[in-house]
Amino acid sequence: MNNKRKTKTLYLCRAALIAAIYVVLTLFSSMLGLSSGVIQVRLSEMLCILPIFTPSAIPGLAVGCLCSNLLTGAIWQDILFGTLATLLGAIGTHLLRKFKWLAPIPPVISNTVIVPFVLAYAYKYEGALPFFMLTVGIGEIISIYLLGMVLYHALEKKKHYLFD
């Protein structure tokens, strides 16, 4: 197998593996009642730090979010805009990958801004948009900064083995 083909295959395999792990973690969060609604702490969102290590995490996270939303019975607006929020966050994280503490900010911001509009206007949850932004934002901070940075530090030690 030539090197270019091997690189593409590795990229696709990493993306698929990240998507699969995202789905499993979301389904687990869903069983705990944490993956959707006004207050949500998706364990899968900790994976949003992965674009720091590999660009294959960008499609992996987006596809994982798309599949998760489909499997958990989300409405089309959530499927579309939730996936878009994850995609934008993953791209931003990759762009800021050299700045460990800034890199997780894009998924926090994209989800904090986009998801509350879905909750308010698509799901028609009772409550104010700023409250939804607060609750989603806190959930993202817990998922990405707390859990995600634990994952980051665990992967940092093995990054050359896992991502080169």
Short mmCIF file of C-alpha atoms in Angstrom, two decimals:
data_model
loop_
_atom_site.label_atom_id
_atom_site.label_comp_id
_atom_site.label_asym_id
_atom_site.label_seq_id
_atom_site.Cartn_x
_atom_site.Cartn_y
_atom_site.Cartn_z
CA MET A 1 0.00 0.00 0.00
CA ASN A 2 1.44 3.38 -0.95
CA ASN A 3 2.03 6.03 1.72
CA LYS A 4 -0.71 8.40 0.51
CA ARG A 5 -3.31 5.65 0.57
CA LYS A 6 -2.12 4.49 3.99
CA THR A 7 -2.45 8.06 5.31
CA LYS A 8 -6.02 8.40 3.96
CA THR A 9 -6.98 5.04 5.44
CA LEU A 10 -5.54 5.97 8.82
CA TYR A 11 -7.38 9.33 8.72
CA LEU A 12 -10.72 7.61 7.97
CA CYS A 13 -10.17 4.93 10.60
CA ARG A 14 -9.38 7.52 13.28
CA ALA A 15 -12.42 9.60 12.29
CA ALA A 16 -14.67 6.52 12.39
CA LEU A 17 -13.29 5.42 15.76
CA ILE A 18 -13.82 8.90 17.24
CA ALA A 19 -17.37 8.96 15.85
CA ALA A 20 -18.11 5.55 17.35
CA ILE A 21 -16.74 6.51 20.77
CA TYR A 22 -18.75 9.75 20.66
CA VAL A 23 -21.93 7.77 19.97
CA VAL A 24 -21.27 5.27 22.77
CA LEU A 25 -20.54 8.03 25.29
CA THR A 26 -23.65 9.96 24.21
CA LEU A 27 -25.84 6.89 24.54
CA PHE A 28 -24.39 6.26 27.99
CA SER A 29 -25.07 9.91 28.91
CA SER A 30 -28.58 9.50 27.55
CA MET A 31 -29.21 6.50 29.80
CA LEU A 32 -28.24 8.76 32.71
CA GLY A 33 -30.54 11.52 31.42
CA LEU A 34 -27.63 13.88 30.76
CA SER A 35 -27.36 14.06 26.96
CA SER A 36 -30.21 16.39 26.01
CA GLY A 37 -32.59 18.97 27.35
CA VAL A 38 -32.05 22.28 29.08
CA ILE A 39 -29.42 20.85 31.43
CA GLN A 40 -27.03 18.57 29.59
CA VAL A 41 -23.59 17.21 30.28
CA ARG A 42 -22.72 14.96 27.38
CA LEU A 43 -19.76 12.83 28.35
CA SER A 44 -18.99 12.60 24.64
CA GLU A 45 -18.24 16.33 24.53
CA MET A 46 -14.95 15.65 26.32
CA LEU A 47 -13.80 14.30 22.95
CA CYS A 48 -13.99 17.85 21.58
CA ILE A 49 -10.37 18.28 22.65
CA LEU A 50 -9.25 15.63 20.15
CA PRO A 51 -8.77 18.08 17.23
CA ILE A 52 -5.75 19.32 19.23
CA PHE A 53 -4.10 15.99 18.40
CA THR A 54 -5.49 15.05 14.99
CA PRO A 55 -7.49 16.71 12.21
CA SER A 56 -9.38 13.44 11.71
CA ALA A 57 -11.25 14.31 14.90
CA ILE A 58 -13.08 17.08 13.03
CA PRO A 59 -15.21 14.79 10.83
CA GLY A 60 -15.21 12.15 13.57
CA LEU A 61 -16.86 14.48 16.07
CA ALA A 62 -19.34 15.83 13.51
CA VAL A 63 -20.38 12.37 12.34
CA GLY A 64 -20.52 11.14 15.93
CA CYS A 65 -22.79 14.03 16.90
CA LEU A 66 -24.99 13.47 13.84
CA CYS A 67 -25.36 9.75 14.58
CA SER A 68 -25.92 10.40 18.29
CA ASN A 69 -28.68 12.90 17.60
CA LEU A 70 -30.32 10.49 15.16
CA LEU A 71 -30.12 7.60 17.63
CA THR A 72 -31.43 9.60 20.59
CA GLY A 73 -34.52 10.81 18.70
CA ALA A 74 -33.56 14.44 18.23
CA ILE A 75 -35.69 16.57 15.92
CA TRP A 76 -34.29 17.68 12.57
CA GLN A 77 -33.30 21.14 13.81
CA ASP A 78 -31.25 19.60 16.60
CA ILE A 79 -29.70 17.10 14.22
CA LEU A 80 -28.72 19.87 11.79
CA PHE A 81 -27.71 22.68 14.14
CA GLY A 82 -26.27 20.47 16.89
CA THR A 83 -24.02 18.83 14.32
CA LEU A 84 -23.09 22.25 12.93
CA ALA A 85 -22.19 23.47 16.43
CA THR A 86 -19.95 20.45 16.95
CA LEU A 87 -18.33 20.84 13.53
CA LEU A 88 -17.61 24.55 14.08
CA GLY A 89 -16.25 23.84 17.55
CA ALA A 90 -13.99 21.07 16.25
CA ILE A 91 -12.60 23.29 13.49
CA GLY A 92 -11.95 26.06 16.01
CA THR A 93 -10.24 23.67 18.41
CA HIS A 94 -7.97 22.44 15.63
CA LEU A 95 -7.10 26.01 14.65
CA LEU A 96 -6.18 26.82 18.27
CA ARG A 97 -4.41 23.49 18.88
CA LYS A 98 -1.13 25.14 19.88
CA PHE A 99 -2.85 26.87 22.81
CA LYS A 100 -3.87 24.13 25.25
CA TRP A 101 -6.18 26.26 27.42
CA LEU A 102 -7.72 28.25 24.55
CA ALA A 103 -8.33 25.34 22.18
CA PRO A 104 -11.46 24.06 24.00
CA ILE A 105 -13.16 27.47 23.86
CA PRO A 106 -14.65 27.11 20.31
CA PRO A 107 -16.88 24.09 21.12
CA VAL A 108 -17.98 25.73 24.37
CA ILE A 109 -18.94 28.91 22.50
CA SER A 110 -20.53 27.22 19.47
CA ASN A 111 -22.71 24.98 21.64
CA THR A 112 -23.51 27.75 24.12
CA VAL A 113 -24.71 29.99 21.29
CA ILE A 114 -26.40 27.51 18.91
CA VAL A 115 -27.98 24.82 21.11
CA PRO A 116 -30.09 27.21 23.26
CA PHE A 117 -31.84 28.49 20.13
CA VAL A 118 -32.72 24.90 19.25
CA LEU A 119 -34.03 24.34 22.78
CA ALA A 120 -36.09 27.53 22.72
CA TYR A 121 -37.43 27.60 19.17
CA ALA A 122 -37.39 24.00 17.94
CA TYR A 123 -38.18 22.10 21.13
CA LYS A 124 -40.12 25.06 22.56
CA TYR A 125 -38.85 24.53 26.10
CA GLU A 126 -40.24 26.96 28.64
CA GLY A 127 -37.67 29.46 29.81
CA ALA A 128 -35.49 32.32 28.72
CA LEU A 129 -32.77 32.06 26.11
CA PRO A 130 -30.09 33.45 28.48
CA PHE A 131 -30.94 30.72 31.00
CA PHE A 132 -30.54 28.06 28.30
CA MET A 133 -27.20 29.62 27.33
CA LEU A 134 -26.11 29.48 30.95
CA THR A 135 -27.11 25.84 31.47
CA VAL A 136 -25.70 24.61 28.14
CA GLY A 137 -22.53 26.64 28.69
CA ILE A 138 -21.99 25.19 32.16
CA GLY A 139 -22.54 21.68 30.79
CA GLU A 140 -20.00 22.33 28.03
CA ILE A 141 -17.46 23.70 30.49
CA ILE A 142 -17.87 20.59 32.66
CA SER A 143 -17.63 18.27 29.66
CA ILE A 144 -14.78 19.97 27.81
CA TYR A 145 -12.71 21.79 30.40
CA LEU A 146 -13.10 19.39 33.29
CA LEU A 147 -13.43 15.98 31.63
CA GLY A 148 -11.80 16.98 28.34
CA MET A 149 -8.67 18.28 30.01
CA VAL A 150 -8.35 15.08 32.02
CA LEU A 151 -8.49 13.25 28.68
CA TYR A 152 -6.03 15.73 27.17
CA HIS A 153 -3.45 15.07 29.87
CA ALA A 154 -3.89 11.30 29.54
CA LEU A 155 -3.42 11.50 25.75
CA GLU A 156 -0.59 14.04 25.88
CA LYS A 157 1.71 11.39 27.31
CA LYS A 158 0.85 8.93 24.53
CA LYS A 159 0.27 11.33 21.59
CA HIS A 160 3.26 10.17 19.57
CA TYR A 161 2.14 6.58 19.87
CA LEU A 162 -1.54 7.31 19.14
CA PHE A 163 -1.52 10.17 16.64
CA ASP A 164 1.70 9.98 14.60
#
